[in-house]
Amino acid sequence: METRPLLQPLLRSISAPTSTPTSTRAAAAVTIACIPRRHQSSTSRTKRALKVAPHPSFFPTSAGSESSSTQVIYNPPSSAPSVYHTPFKFLPPSDPRRKANLAQLLRSSADLASSTASKSSSLPPELKDRERKYNVTQEQVEEMRMLRASDPERWSVLRLAEKYGCAPYFILMCCRAPTDHRDRERARLEAVKARWGAIRSAAREERKKRRDLLHKGML
């Protein structure tokens, strides 16, 4: 239903030179401006625009052919013809395109193998495990124990390993730091842990639990 006949009295009252206050006329103008108007687009027009007919190749040629045999619909996009469009399933054994496609496949596999070989030749050499050295004598073990006991701050585990050319794990097996040095390190670690928040403390506890489960073979 059109709203224009209903608004005719209101329009006449606005256009008439009466003693109506200015605020009333402004409110009426705002009311008219807020009334929605019909647009050109509608549901029926949209449906008609989207109703596109299918391609003729999707329709069967006749009613008898639809019931008697199965019809394969092959409707590729417009492009240059290629031998790869027809699958092997629909090619007869004597079709020359089978041999041509097979040669292409074999050639592509050979190219892939050659490219893989060239890539493997350009790779860096494989990493090898370091040879274990048993070059530390009993006299050197006694010497490193003496150095570790005399000045543990200076002769740390890493420095002793560098001096004698062995692994740090071997230094930990042979030497033991003095008790006061271990107490100082333990106090320093506790001071660091005291500054941790709740999130980091919980994360360290979870890490400890996972390590225990890993040692027990349960993880």
PDB file of C-alpha atoms in Angstrom:
ATOM      1  CA  MET A   1       0.000   0.000   0.000  1.00  0.00           C
ATOM      2  CA  GLU A   2       1.330   3.405  -0.971  1.00  0.00           C
ATOM      3  CA  THR A   3       2.017   5.794   1.887  1.00  0.00           C
ATOM      4  CA  ARG A   4       1.826   8.945  -0.238  1.00  0.00           C
ATOM      5  CA  PRO A   5      -2.012   9.424   0.076  1.00  0.00           C
ATOM      6  CA  LEU A   6      -1.713   9.082   3.816  1.00  0.00           C
ATOM      7  CA  LEU A   7       0.961  11.767   3.974  1.00  0.00           C
ATOM      8  CA  GLN A   8      -0.896  14.333   1.847  1.00  0.00           C
ATOM      9  CA  PRO A   9      -2.532  16.112   4.832  1.00  0.00           C
ATOM     10  CA  LEU A  10       0.812  16.293   6.595  1.00  0.00           C
ATOM     11  CA  LEU A  11       2.507  17.736   3.510  1.00  0.00           C
ATOM     12  CA  ARG A  12      -0.237  20.339   3.066  1.00  0.00           C
ATOM     13  CA  SER A  13       0.070  21.378   6.689  1.00  0.00           C
ATOM     14  CA  ILE A  14       3.813  21.864   6.299  1.00  0.00           C
ATOM     15  CA  SER A  15       3.571  23.837   3.047  1.00  0.00           C
ATOM     16  CA  ALA A  16       0.661  26.034   4.210  1.00  0.00           C
ATOM     17  CA  PRO A  17       1.703  29.467   5.632  1.00  0.00           C
ATOM     18  CA  THR A  18       0.197  29.056   9.071  1.00  0.00           C
ATOM     19  CA  SER A  19       1.335  29.969  12.489  1.00  0.00           C
ATOM     20  CA  THR A  20       2.744  26.480  13.161  1.00  0.00           C
ATOM     21  CA  PRO A  21       5.911  26.643  15.232  1.00  0.00           C
ATOM     22  CA  THR A  22       9.218  25.988  13.502  1.00  0.00           C
ATOM     23  CA  SER A  23      10.034  23.021  15.745  1.00  0.00           C
ATOM     24  CA  THR A  24       6.836  21.207  14.693  1.00  0.00           C
ATOM     25  CA  ARG A  25       7.603  21.642  10.983  1.00  0.00           C
ATOM     26  CA  ALA A  26      11.181  20.421  11.506  1.00  0.00           C
ATOM     27  CA  ALA A  27       9.971  17.322  13.361  1.00  0.00           C
ATOM     28  CA  ALA A  28       7.518  16.545  10.547  1.00  0.00           C
ATOM     29  CA  ALA A  29      10.285  16.911   7.952  1.00  0.00           C
ATOM     30  CA  VAL A  30      12.510  14.515   9.903  1.00  0.00           C
ATOM     31  CA  THR A  31       9.635  12.010  10.097  1.00  0.00           C
ATOM     32  CA  ILE A  32       9.152  12.119   6.322  1.00  0.00           C
ATOM     33  CA  ALA A  33      12.882  11.703   5.720  1.00  0.00           C
ATOM     34  CA  CYS A  34      12.986   8.586   7.916  1.00  0.00           C
ATOM     35  CA  ILE A  35      10.265   6.773   5.931  1.00  0.00           C
ATOM     36  CA  PRO A  36      11.935   3.988   3.886  1.00  0.00           C
ATOM     37  CA  ARG A  37      11.536   4.004   0.120  1.00  0.00           C
ATOM     38  CA  ARG A  38      11.346   1.119  -2.285  1.00  0.00           C
ATOM     39  CA  HIS A  39      14.411   0.356  -4.383  1.00  0.00           C
ATOM     40  CA  GLN A  40      14.673  -1.097  -7.842  1.00  0.00           C
ATOM     41  CA  SER A  41      16.143  -4.402  -6.644  1.00  0.00           C
ATOM     42  CA  SER A  42      13.765  -7.045  -5.364  1.00  0.00           C
ATOM     43  CA  THR A  43      13.697 -10.786  -4.734  1.00  0.00           C
ATOM     44  CA  SER A  44      11.999 -11.648  -7.992  1.00  0.00           C
ATOM     45  CA  ARG A  45      14.490  -9.657 -10.061  1.00  0.00           C
ATOM     46  CA  THR A  46      17.399 -11.324  -8.261  1.00  0.00           C
ATOM     47  CA  LYS A  47      15.958 -14.779  -8.899  1.00  0.00           C
ATOM     48  CA  ARG A  48      15.474 -14.018 -12.574  1.00  0.00           C
ATOM     49  CA  ALA A  49      19.060 -12.738 -12.853  1.00  0.00           C
ATOM     50  CA  LEU A  50      20.506 -15.858 -11.207  1.00  0.00           C
ATOM     51  CA  LYS A  51      18.382 -18.301 -13.165  1.00  0.00           C
ATOM     52  CA  VAL A  52      20.951 -19.367 -15.767  1.00  0.00           C
ATOM     53  CA  ALA A  53      20.087 -22.225 -18.085  1.00  0.00           C
ATOM     54  CA  PRO A  54      22.519 -25.191 -18.075  1.00  0.00           C
ATOM     55  CA  HIS A  55      24.715 -26.003 -21.030  1.00  0.00           C
ATOM     56  CA  PRO A  56      23.028 -28.060 -23.788  1.00  0.00           C
ATOM     57  CA  SER A  57      25.617 -30.825 -23.409  1.00  0.00           C
ATOM     58  CA  PHE A  58      24.166 -31.692 -20.009  1.00  0.00           C
ATOM     59  CA  PHE A  59      20.840 -32.693 -21.542  1.00  0.00           C
ATOM     60  CA  PRO A  60      20.428 -36.210 -23.034  1.00  0.00           C
ATOM     61  CA  THR A  61      20.077 -36.409 -26.789  1.00  0.00           C
ATOM     62  CA  SER A  62      16.865 -38.422 -26.635  1.00  0.00           C
ATOM     63  CA  ALA A  63      14.641 -40.200 -24.147  1.00  0.00           C
ATOM     64  CA  GLY A  64      15.570 -43.629 -25.492  1.00  0.00           C
ATOM     65  CA  SER A  65      19.309 -43.098 -25.113  1.00  0.00           C
ATOM     66  CA  GLU A  66      18.889 -42.042 -21.485  1.00  0.00           C
ATOM     67  CA  SER A  67      17.160 -45.278 -20.564  1.00  0.00           C
ATOM     68  CA  SER A  68      19.189 -47.640 -22.752  1.00  0.00           C
ATOM     69  CA  SER A  69      22.787 -46.597 -22.038  1.00  0.00           C
ATOM     70  CA  THR A  70      24.841 -44.447 -19.710  1.00  0.00           C
ATOM     71  CA  GLN A  71      26.001 -41.146 -21.111  1.00  0.00           C
ATOM     72  CA  VAL A  72      29.368 -39.667 -20.131  1.00  0.00           C
ATOM     73  CA  ILE A  73      29.297 -35.876 -20.070  1.00  0.00           C
ATOM     74  CA  TYR A  74      32.681 -34.287 -20.683  1.00  0.00           C
ATOM     75  CA  ASN A  75      32.456 -30.517 -20.810  1.00  0.00           C
ATOM     76  CA  PRO A  76      35.897 -29.002 -20.130  1.00  0.00           C
ATOM     77  CA  PRO A  77      36.506 -25.255 -20.110  1.00  0.00           C
ATOM     78  CA  SER A  78      37.498 -23.542 -23.313  1.00  0.00           C
ATOM     79  CA  SER A  79      41.214 -24.147 -23.829  1.00  0.00           C
ATOM     80  CA  ALA A  80      43.679 -25.570 -26.322  1.00  0.00           C
ATOM     81  CA  PRO A  81      43.208 -29.304 -27.060  1.00  0.00           C
ATOM     82  CA  SER A  82      45.573 -31.663 -25.287  1.00  0.00           C
ATOM     83  CA  VAL A  83      46.147 -35.413 -25.271  1.00  0.00           C
ATOM     84  CA  TYR A  84      45.901 -35.449 -21.477  1.00  0.00           C
ATOM     85  CA  HIS A  85      42.203 -34.580 -21.538  1.00  0.00           C
ATOM     86  CA  THR A  86      41.051 -38.105 -22.367  1.00  0.00           C
ATOM     87  CA  PRO A  87      41.768 -40.587 -19.559  1.00  0.00           C
ATOM     88  CA  PHE A  88      43.269 -44.005 -20.267  1.00  0.00           C
ATOM     89  CA  LYS A  89      39.985 -45.578 -19.229  1.00  0.00           C
ATOM     90  CA  PHE A  90      38.296 -44.335 -22.399  1.00  0.00           C
ATOM     91  CA  LEU A  91      41.171 -44.988 -24.833  1.00  0.00           C
ATOM     92  CA  PRO A  92      41.311 -48.257 -26.808  1.00  0.00           C
ATOM     93  CA  PRO A  93      44.474 -50.376 -26.518  1.00  0.00           C
ATOM     94  CA  SER A  94      45.510 -49.518 -30.078  1.00  0.00           C
ATOM     95  CA  ASP A  95      45.265 -45.773 -29.556  1.00  0.00           C
ATOM     96  CA  PRO A  96      48.648 -44.091 -30.240  1.00  0.00           C
ATOM     97  CA  ARG A  97      48.009 -41.576 -27.481  1.00  0.00           C
ATOM     98  CA  ARG A  98      48.636 -44.331 -24.944  1.00  0.00           C
ATOM     99  CA  LYS A  99      52.232 -44.778 -26.115  1.00  0.00           C
ATOM    100  CA  ALA A 100      52.807 -41.040 -26.387  1.00  0.00           C
ATOM    101  CA  ASN A 101      51.532 -40.431 -22.891  1.00  0.00           C
ATOM    102  CA  LEU A 102      53.495 -43.382 -21.509  1.00  0.00           C
ATOM    103  CA  ALA A 103      56.724 -42.048 -23.011  1.00  0.00           C
ATOM    104  CA  GLN A 104      56.000 -38.662 -21.493  1.00  0.00           C
ATOM    105  CA  LEU A 105      55.432 -40.236 -18.095  1.00  0.00           C
ATOM    106  CA  LEU A 106      58.661 -42.230 -18.316  1.00  0.00           C
ATOM    107  CA  ARG A 107      60.570 -39.140 -19.404  1.00  0.00           C
ATOM    108  CA  SER A 108      59.172 -37.114 -16.520  1.00  0.00           C
ATOM    109  CA  SER A 109      60.118 -39.842 -14.018  1.00  0.00           C
ATOM    110  CA  ALA A 110      63.670 -39.961 -15.433  1.00  0.00           C
ATOM    111  CA  ASP A 111      63.942 -36.180 -15.168  1.00  0.00           C
ATOM    112  CA  LEU A 112      62.738 -36.363 -11.582  1.00  0.00           C
ATOM    113  CA  ALA A 113      65.344 -39.003 -10.723  1.00  0.00           C
ATOM    114  CA  SER A 114      68.139 -36.968 -12.320  1.00  0.00           C
ATOM    115  CA  SER A 115      67.060 -33.813 -10.497  1.00  0.00           C
ATOM    116  CA  THR A 116      66.998 -35.729  -7.205  1.00  0.00           C
ATOM    117  CA  ALA A 117      70.507 -37.049  -7.844  1.00  0.00           C
ATOM    118  CA  SER A 118      71.790 -33.562  -8.646  1.00  0.00           C
ATOM    119  CA  LYS A 119      70.221 -32.194  -5.476  1.00  0.00           C
ATOM    120  CA  SER A 120      71.771 -34.956  -3.371  1.00  0.00           C
ATOM    121  CA  SER A 121      75.196 -34.243  -4.866  1.00  0.00           C
ATOM    122  CA  SER A 122      74.913 -30.562  -3.955  1.00  0.00           C
ATOM    123  CA  LEU A 123      74.036 -31.299  -0.323  1.00  0.00           C
ATOM    124  CA  PRO A 124      76.666 -30.828   2.388  1.00  0.00           C
ATOM    125  CA  PRO A 125      78.436 -33.923   3.719  1.00  0.00           C
ATOM    126  CA  GLU A 126      76.794 -36.012   6.392  1.00  0.00           C
ATOM    127  CA  LEU A 127      77.526 -35.291  10.013  1.00  0.00           C
ATOM    128  CA  LYS A 128      79.615 -37.940  11.717  1.00  0.00           C
ATOM    129  CA  ASP A 129      79.920 -38.720  15.382  1.00  0.00           C
ATOM    130  CA  ARG A 130      83.036 -37.508  17.083  1.00  0.00           C
ATOM    131  CA  GLU A 131      85.601 -40.108  17.870  1.00  0.00           C
ATOM    132  CA  ARG A 132      85.926 -40.800  21.539  1.00  0.00           C
ATOM    133  CA  LYS A 133      89.301 -39.926  22.958  1.00  0.00           C
ATOM    134  CA  TYR A 134      90.784 -41.667  25.968  1.00  0.00           C
ATOM    135  CA  ASN A 135      93.709 -39.312  26.366  1.00  0.00           C
ATOM    136  CA  VAL A 136      93.366 -38.425  30.077  1.00  0.00           C
ATOM    137  CA  THR A 137      95.839 -40.181  32.331  1.00  0.00           C
ATOM    138  CA  GLN A 138      95.608 -40.862  36.037  1.00  0.00           C
ATOM    139  CA  GLU A 139      98.051 -38.036  36.813  1.00  0.00           C
ATOM    140  CA  GLN A 140      95.881 -35.577  34.891  1.00  0.00           C
ATOM    141  CA  VAL A 141      92.819 -36.748  36.799  1.00  0.00           C
ATOM    142  CA  GLU A 142      94.566 -36.058  40.094  1.00  0.00           C
ATOM    143  CA  GLU A 143      95.660 -32.656  38.820  1.00  0.00           C
ATOM    144  CA  MET A 144      92.169 -31.624  37.743  1.00  0.00           C
ATOM    145  CA  ARG A 145      90.794 -32.746  41.112  1.00  0.00           C
ATOM    146  CA  MET A 146      93.350 -30.552  42.853  1.00  0.00           C
ATOM    147  CA  LEU A 147      92.513 -27.557  40.649  1.00  0.00           C
ATOM    148  CA  ARG A 148      88.809 -28.049  41.150  1.00  0.00           C
ATOM    149  CA  ALA A 149      89.180 -28.246  44.923  1.00  0.00           C
ATOM    150  CA  SER A 150      91.548 -25.269  45.203  1.00  0.00           C
ATOM    151  CA  ASP A 151      89.608 -22.707  43.119  1.00  0.00           C
ATOM    152  CA  PRO A 152      86.205 -23.916  41.854  1.00  0.00           C
ATOM    153  CA  GLU A 153      85.217 -20.423  40.656  1.00  0.00           C
ATOM    154  CA  ARG A 154      88.155 -20.192  38.282  1.00  0.00           C
ATOM    155  CA  TRP A 155      88.438 -23.848  37.286  1.00  0.00           C
ATOM    156  CA  SER A 156      84.890 -24.584  36.282  1.00  0.00           C
ATOM    157  CA  VAL A 157      83.755 -27.769  34.582  1.00  0.00           C
ATOM    158  CA  LEU A 158      83.854 -26.253  31.103  1.00  0.00           C
ATOM    159  CA  ARG A 159      87.295 -24.757  31.600  1.00  0.00           C
ATOM    160  CA  LEU A 160      88.740 -28.042  32.855  1.00  0.00           C
ATOM    161  CA  ALA A 161      87.194 -29.872  29.898  1.00  0.00           C
ATOM    162  CA  GLU A 162      88.780 -27.375  27.525  1.00  0.00           C
ATOM    163  CA  LYS A 163      92.155 -27.644  29.258  1.00  0.00           C
ATOM    164  CA  TYR A 164      92.392 -31.434  29.179  1.00  0.00           C
ATOM    165  CA  GLY A 165      90.498 -31.992  25.921  1.00  0.00           C
ATOM    166  CA  CYS A 166      87.712 -34.169  27.298  1.00  0.00           C
ATOM    167  CA  ALA A 167      83.957 -34.022  27.713  1.00  0.00           C
ATOM    168  CA  PRO A 168      82.369 -32.033  30.576  1.00  0.00           C
ATOM    169  CA  TYR A 169      80.567 -35.193  31.633  1.00  0.00           C
ATOM    170  CA  PHE A 170      83.933 -36.828  32.301  1.00  0.00           C
ATOM    171  CA  ILE A 171      84.920 -33.882  34.532  1.00  0.00           C
ATOM    172  CA  LEU A 172      81.718 -34.295  36.527  1.00  0.00           C
ATOM    173  CA  MET A 173      82.494 -37.984  36.974  1.00  0.00           C
ATOM    174  CA  CYS A 174      86.058 -37.386  38.179  1.00  0.00           C
ATOM    175  CA  CYS A 175      85.866 -34.159  40.168  1.00  0.00           C
ATOM    176  CA  ARG A 176      83.588 -32.890  42.888  1.00  0.00           C
ATOM    177  CA  ALA A 177      83.345 -29.280  43.987  1.00  0.00           C
ATOM    178  CA  PRO A 178      83.884 -28.346  47.659  1.00  0.00           C
ATOM    179  CA  THR A 179      80.909 -28.272  50.005  1.00  0.00           C
ATOM    180  CA  ASP A 180      80.958 -24.498  50.540  1.00  0.00           C
ATOM    181  CA  HIS A 181      80.955 -23.897  46.783  1.00  0.00           C
ATOM    182  CA  ARG A 182      77.968 -26.188  46.340  1.00  0.00           C
ATOM    183  CA  ASP A 183      76.152 -24.400  49.177  1.00  0.00           C
ATOM    184  CA  ARG A 184      76.770 -21.006  47.567  1.00  0.00           C
ATOM    185  CA  GLU A 185      75.491 -22.233  44.218  1.00  0.00           C
ATOM    186  CA  ARG A 186      72.434 -23.746  45.873  1.00  0.00           C
ATOM    187  CA  ALA A 187      71.693 -20.476  47.713  1.00  0.00           C
ATOM    188  CA  ARG A 188      72.079 -18.488  44.500  1.00  0.00           C
ATOM    189  CA  LEU A 189      69.665 -20.826  42.736  1.00  0.00           C
ATOM    190  CA  GLU A 190      67.132 -20.515  45.544  1.00  0.00           C
ATOM    191  CA  ALA A 191      67.342 -16.719  45.316  1.00  0.00           C
ATOM    192  CA  VAL A 192      66.619 -16.932  41.604  1.00  0.00           C
ATOM    193  CA  LYS A 193      63.660 -19.256  42.204  1.00  0.00           C
ATOM    194  CA  ALA A 194      62.255 -16.864  44.808  1.00  0.00           C
ATOM    195  CA  ARG A 195      61.735 -14.268  42.074  1.00  0.00           C
ATOM    196  CA  TRP A 196      59.705 -16.649  39.913  1.00  0.00           C
ATOM    197  CA  GLY A 197      56.007 -16.078  39.476  1.00  0.00           C
ATOM    198  CA  ALA A 198      53.185 -18.576  39.675  1.00  0.00           C
ATOM    199  CA  ILE A 199      53.295 -19.446  35.964  1.00  0.00           C
ATOM    200  CA  ARG A 200      57.021 -20.191  35.848  1.00  0.00           C
ATOM    201  CA  SER A 201      56.904 -22.154  39.097  1.00  0.00           C
ATOM    202  CA  ALA A 202      54.060 -24.321  37.790  1.00  0.00           C
ATOM    203  CA  ALA A 203      55.925 -24.850  34.504  1.00  0.00           C
ATOM    204  CA  ARG A 204      59.059 -26.005  36.334  1.00  0.00           C
ATOM    205  CA  GLU A 205      57.021 -28.395  38.461  1.00  0.00           C
ATOM    206  CA  GLU A 206      55.445 -29.882  35.343  1.00  0.00           C
ATOM    207  CA  ARG A 207      58.887 -30.232  33.769  1.00  0.00           C
ATOM    208  CA  LYS A 208      60.131 -32.088  36.834  1.00  0.00           C
ATOM    209  CA  LYS A 209      57.171 -34.471  36.709  1.00  0.00           C
ATOM    210  CA  ARG A 210      57.742 -35.172  33.009  1.00  0.00           C
ATOM    211  CA  ARG A 211      61.436 -35.826  33.639  1.00  0.00           C
ATOM    212  CA  ASP A 212      60.610 -38.317  36.384  1.00  0.00           C
ATOM    213  CA  LEU A 213      58.109 -40.090  34.141  1.00  0.00           C
ATOM    214  CA  LEU A 214      60.679 -40.187  31.343  1.00  0.00           C
ATOM    215  CA  HIS A 215      63.275 -41.793  33.604  1.00  0.00           C
ATOM    216  CA  LYS A 216      60.724 -44.389  34.700  1.00  0.00           C
ATOM    217  CA  GLY A 217      59.806 -45.183  31.085  1.00  0.00           C
ATOM    218  CA  MET A 218      56.193 -44.080  31.509  1.00  0.00           C
ATOM    219  CA  LEU A 219      56.306 -41.212  28.998  1.00  0.00           C
TER     220      LEU A 219
END
